[in-house]
Amino acid sequence: MTTEQKKTIDDMDYESMLRLWRNAPSGHTLFQGGTGAYYAKVMSEKRDQIGNDAHVAASKSIGWNG
């Protein structure tokens, strides 16, 4: 993982991370190898921080109703 990739991930809010997670094309560089593992870890931590209600609101905001 590059310093720039780490900064990008760290600077994203949860909704932005979720939007990318759901809509990025297969093979997106932020989801590969150690970078992907870090992305998933940070996204999970941010979801825990905002709580379920904010997670649901973010999902609805990006058009996910499931």
Coordinates of N, CA, C and O in Angstrom, one line a residue:
M1 N 0.8 -1.2 0.0 CA 0.0 0.0 0.0 C 0.9 1.2 0.0 O 1.8 1.3 0.8
T2 N 0.5 2.2 -0.8 CA 1.3 3.4 -0.9 C 0.8 4.4 0.2 O -0.3 4.2 0.7
T3 N 1.6 5.3 0.5 CA 1.2 6.4 1.4 C 0.0 7.1 0.9 O -0.9 7.4 1.7
E4 N 0.0 7.4 -0.4 CA -1.2 8.1 -0.9 C -2.5 7.2 -0.8 O -3.5 7.8 -0.5
Q5 N -2.4 5.9 -1.0 CA -3.6 5.1 -0.9 C -4.1 5.1 0.6 O -5.3 5.2 0.8
K6 N -3.1 5.0 1.5 CA -3.5 5.0 2.9 C -4.2 6.3 3.3 O -5.2 6.3 4.0
K7 N -3.6 7.4 2.8 CA -4.2 8.7 3.1 C -5.6 8.8 2.5 O -6.5 9.3 3.1
T8 N -5.8 8.3 1.3 CA -7.1 8.4 0.6 C -8.1 7.6 1.5 O -9.2 8.1 1.7
I9 N -7.8 6.4 1.9 CA -8.7 5.6 2.7 C -9.0 6.3 4.0 O -10.1 6.4 4.5
D10 N -7.9 6.8 4.7 CA -8.1 7.4 6.0 C -8.9 8.6 5.9 O -9.7 9.0 6.9
D11 N -8.9 9.4 4.8 CA -9.6 10.6 4.7 C -11.0 10.5 4.2 O -11.8 11.4 4.3
M12 N -11.4 9.3 3.8 CA -12.8 9.1 3.3 C -13.8 8.9 4.5 O -13.4 8.3 5.5
D13 N -15.0 9.5 4.3 CA -16.0 9.2 5.3 C -16.7 7.9 5.0 O -16.4 7.3 3.9
Y14 N -17.5 7.4 5.9 CA -18.1 6.1 5.7 C -18.9 6.0 4.5 O -18.8 5.0 3.7
E15 N -19.7 7.0 4.2 CA -20.6 6.9 3.1 C -19.8 6.9 1.8 O -20.1 6.1 0.8
S16 N -18.7 7.6 1.7 CA -17.9 7.6 0.5 C -17.2 6.2 0.3 O -17.1 5.7 -0.8
M17 N -16.8 5.6 1.4 CA -16.2 4.3 1.4 C -17.3 3.3 0.9 O -17.0 2.4 0.1
L18 N -18.5 3.4 1.5 CA -19.6 2.4 1.1 C -19.9 2.6 -0.4 O -20.1 1.6 -1.1
R19 N -20.0 3.8 -0.8 CA -20.3 4.1 -2.2 C -19.3 3.4 -3.2 O -19.6 2.7 -4.1
L20 N -18.0 3.6 -2.9 CA -17.0 3.0 -3.7 C -17.0 1.5 -3.6 O -16.9 0.8 -4.6
W21 N -17.2 0.9 -2.4 CA -17.3 -0.5 -2.1 C -18.4 -1.1 -3.0 O -18.2 -2.2 -3.6
R22 N -19.5 -0.5 -3.1 CA -20.6 -1.0 -3.8 C -20.6 -0.8 -5.3 O -21.2 -1.5 -6.1
N23 N -19.9 0.3 -5.8 CA -20.0 0.7 -7.2 C -18.7 0.6 -8.0 O -18.7 0.8 -9.2
A24 N -17.6 0.3 -7.3 CA -16.3 0.3 -8.0 C -16.2 -0.9 -8.9 O -16.8 -2.0 -8.6
P25 N -15.6 -0.8 -10.0 CA -15.4 -1.9 -10.9 C -14.5 -3.0 -10.3 O -13.7 -2.7 -9.4
S26 N -14.8 -4.2 -10.7 CA -13.9 -5.3 -10.2 C -12.5 -5.0 -10.5 O -12.1 -4.5 -11.5
G27 N -11.7 -5.3 -9.5 CA -10.2 -5.1 -9.6 C -9.7 -3.7 -9.2 O -8.6 -3.4 -9.4
H28 N -10.6 -2.9 -8.6 CA -10.2 -1.6 -8.2 C -9.0 -1.7 -7.3 O -8.9 -2.5 -6.4
T29 N -8.0 -0.8 -7.5 CA -6.8 -0.9 -6.8 C -6.9 -0.8 -5.3 O -6.1 -1.3 -4.5
L30 N -7.9 -0.1 -4.8 CA -8.1 0.1 -3.3 C -8.6 -1.2 -2.7 O -8.6 -1.3 -1.5
F31 N -9.0 -2.2 -3.5 CA -9.5 -3.4 -3.0 C -8.6 -4.6 -3.2 O -9.0 -5.8 -3.0
Q32 N -7.4 -4.4 -3.6 CA -6.4 -5.4 -3.9 C -5.4 -5.6 -2.7 O -4.9 -4.7 -2.1
G33 N -5.1 -6.9 -2.4 CA -4.0 -7.2 -1.5 C -4.2 -6.6 -0.1 O -5.3 -6.4 0.4
G34 N -3.0 -6.1 0.4 CA -3.0 -5.5 1.7 C -3.8 -4.2 1.7 O -4.4 -3.9 2.8
T35 N -3.8 -3.5 0.6 CA -4.6 -2.3 0.6 C -6.1 -2.6 0.7 O -6.8 -1.9 1.5
G36 N -6.6 -3.6 0.1 CA -8.0 -4.0 0.3 C -8.3 -4.5 1.7 O -9.4 -4.1 2.2
A37 N -7.4 -5.2 2.3 CA -7.6 -5.6 3.7 C -7.7 -4.4 4.6 O -8.5 -4.3 5.5
Y38 N -6.8 -3.4 4.4 CA -6.8 -2.2 5.1 C -8.1 -1.4 4.9 O -8.7 -0.9 5.9
Y39 N -8.5 -1.3 3.7 CA -9.8 -0.6 3.3 C -11.0 -1.3 4.1 O -11.8 -0.5 4.7
A40 N -11.1 -2.6 4.0 CA -12.1 -3.3 4.7 C -12.1 -3.0 6.2 O -13.1 -2.8 6.9
K41 N -10.9 -3.0 6.8 CA -10.7 -2.8 8.3 C -11.2 -1.4 8.6 O -12.0 -1.2 9.6
V42 N -10.7 -0.4 7.9 CA -11.1 1.0 8.2 C -12.6 1.2 8.0 O -13.2 1.8 8.8
M43 N -13.1 0.6 6.9 CA -14.5 0.8 6.7 C -15.4 0.2 7.8 O -16.3 0.8 8.3
S44 N -15.0 -1.0 8.3 CA -15.7 -1.6 9.4 C -15.6 -0.8 10.6 O -16.6 -0.6 11.4
E45 N -14.4 -0.2 10.9 CA -14.2 0.6 12.1 C -15.1 1.9 12.0 O -15.8 2.3 13.0
K46 N -15.2 2.5 10.8 CA -16.0 3.7 10.6 C -17.5 3.4 10.8 O -18.2 4.1 11.3
R47 N -17.9 2.2 10.3 CA -19.3 1.8 10.4 C -19.6 1.6 11.9 O -20.7 2.0 12.4
D48 N -18.7 1.0 12.7 CA -19.0 0.8 14.1 C -19.1 2.2 14.8 O -19.9 2.3 15.7
Q49 N -18.3 3.1 14.4 CA -18.3 4.5 15.0 C -19.6 5.2 14.7 O -20.1 5.9 15.6
I50 N -20.1 5.1 13.5 CA -21.4 5.9 13.2 C -22.6 5.2 13.7 O -23.7 5.8 13.8
G51 N -22.6 3.9 13.8 CA -23.8 3.1 14.3 C -24.7 2.7 13.2 O -24.6 3.1 12.0
N52 N -25.6 1.8 13.5 CA -26.5 1.2 12.5 C -27.4 2.2 11.8 O -27.6 2.1 10.6
D53 N -28.0 3.1 12.6 CA -28.9 4.1 11.9 C -28.2 4.9 10.9 O -28.8 5.1 9.8
A54 N -27.0 5.4 11.1 CA -26.3 6.2 10.1 C -25.9 5.3 9.0 O -25.8 5.7 7.8
H55 N -25.6 4.0 9.3 CA -25.2 3.1 8.2 C -26.4 2.9 7.2 O -26.3 3.0 6.0
V56 N -27.6 2.7 7.8 CA -28.8 2.6 7.0 C -29.1 3.8 6.2 O -29.4 3.7 5.0
A57 N -28.9 5.0 6.8 CA -29.1 6.2 6.1 C -28.1 6.4 4.9 O -28.5 6.8 3.8
A58 N -26.9 6.0 5.1 CA -25.9 6.0 4.1 C -26.2 5.1 2.9 O -26.1 5.4 1.8
S59 N -26.7 3.9 3.3 CA -27.1 2.9 2.3 C -28.2 3.5 1.4 O -28.2 3.4 0.2
K60 N -29.2 4.1 2.1 CA -30.3 4.7 1.3 C -29.9 5.8 0.5 O -30.4 6.0 -0.6
S61 N -29.0 6.6 1.0 CA -28.4 7.8 0.3 C -27.8 7.4 -1.1 O -27.9 8.1 -2.0
I62 N -27.2 6.2 -1.1 CA -26.5 5.8 -2.3 C -27.4 4.9 -3.1 O -26.9 4.3 -4.1
G63 N -28.6 4.7 -2.7 CA -29.6 3.9 -3.5 C -29.6 2.5 -3.2 O -30.0 1.7 -4.1
W64 N -29.3 2.1 -2.0 CA -29.4 0.7 -1.6 C -30.5 0.5 -0.6 O -30.5 1.1 0.4
N65 N -31.5 -0.3 -1.0 CA -32.6 -0.6 -0.1 C -32.7 -2.0 0.4 O -33.6 -2.3 1.1
G66 N -31.7 -2.8 0.2 CA -31.7 -4.1 0.6 C -31.0 -4.4 1.9 O -30.4 -3.6 2.6

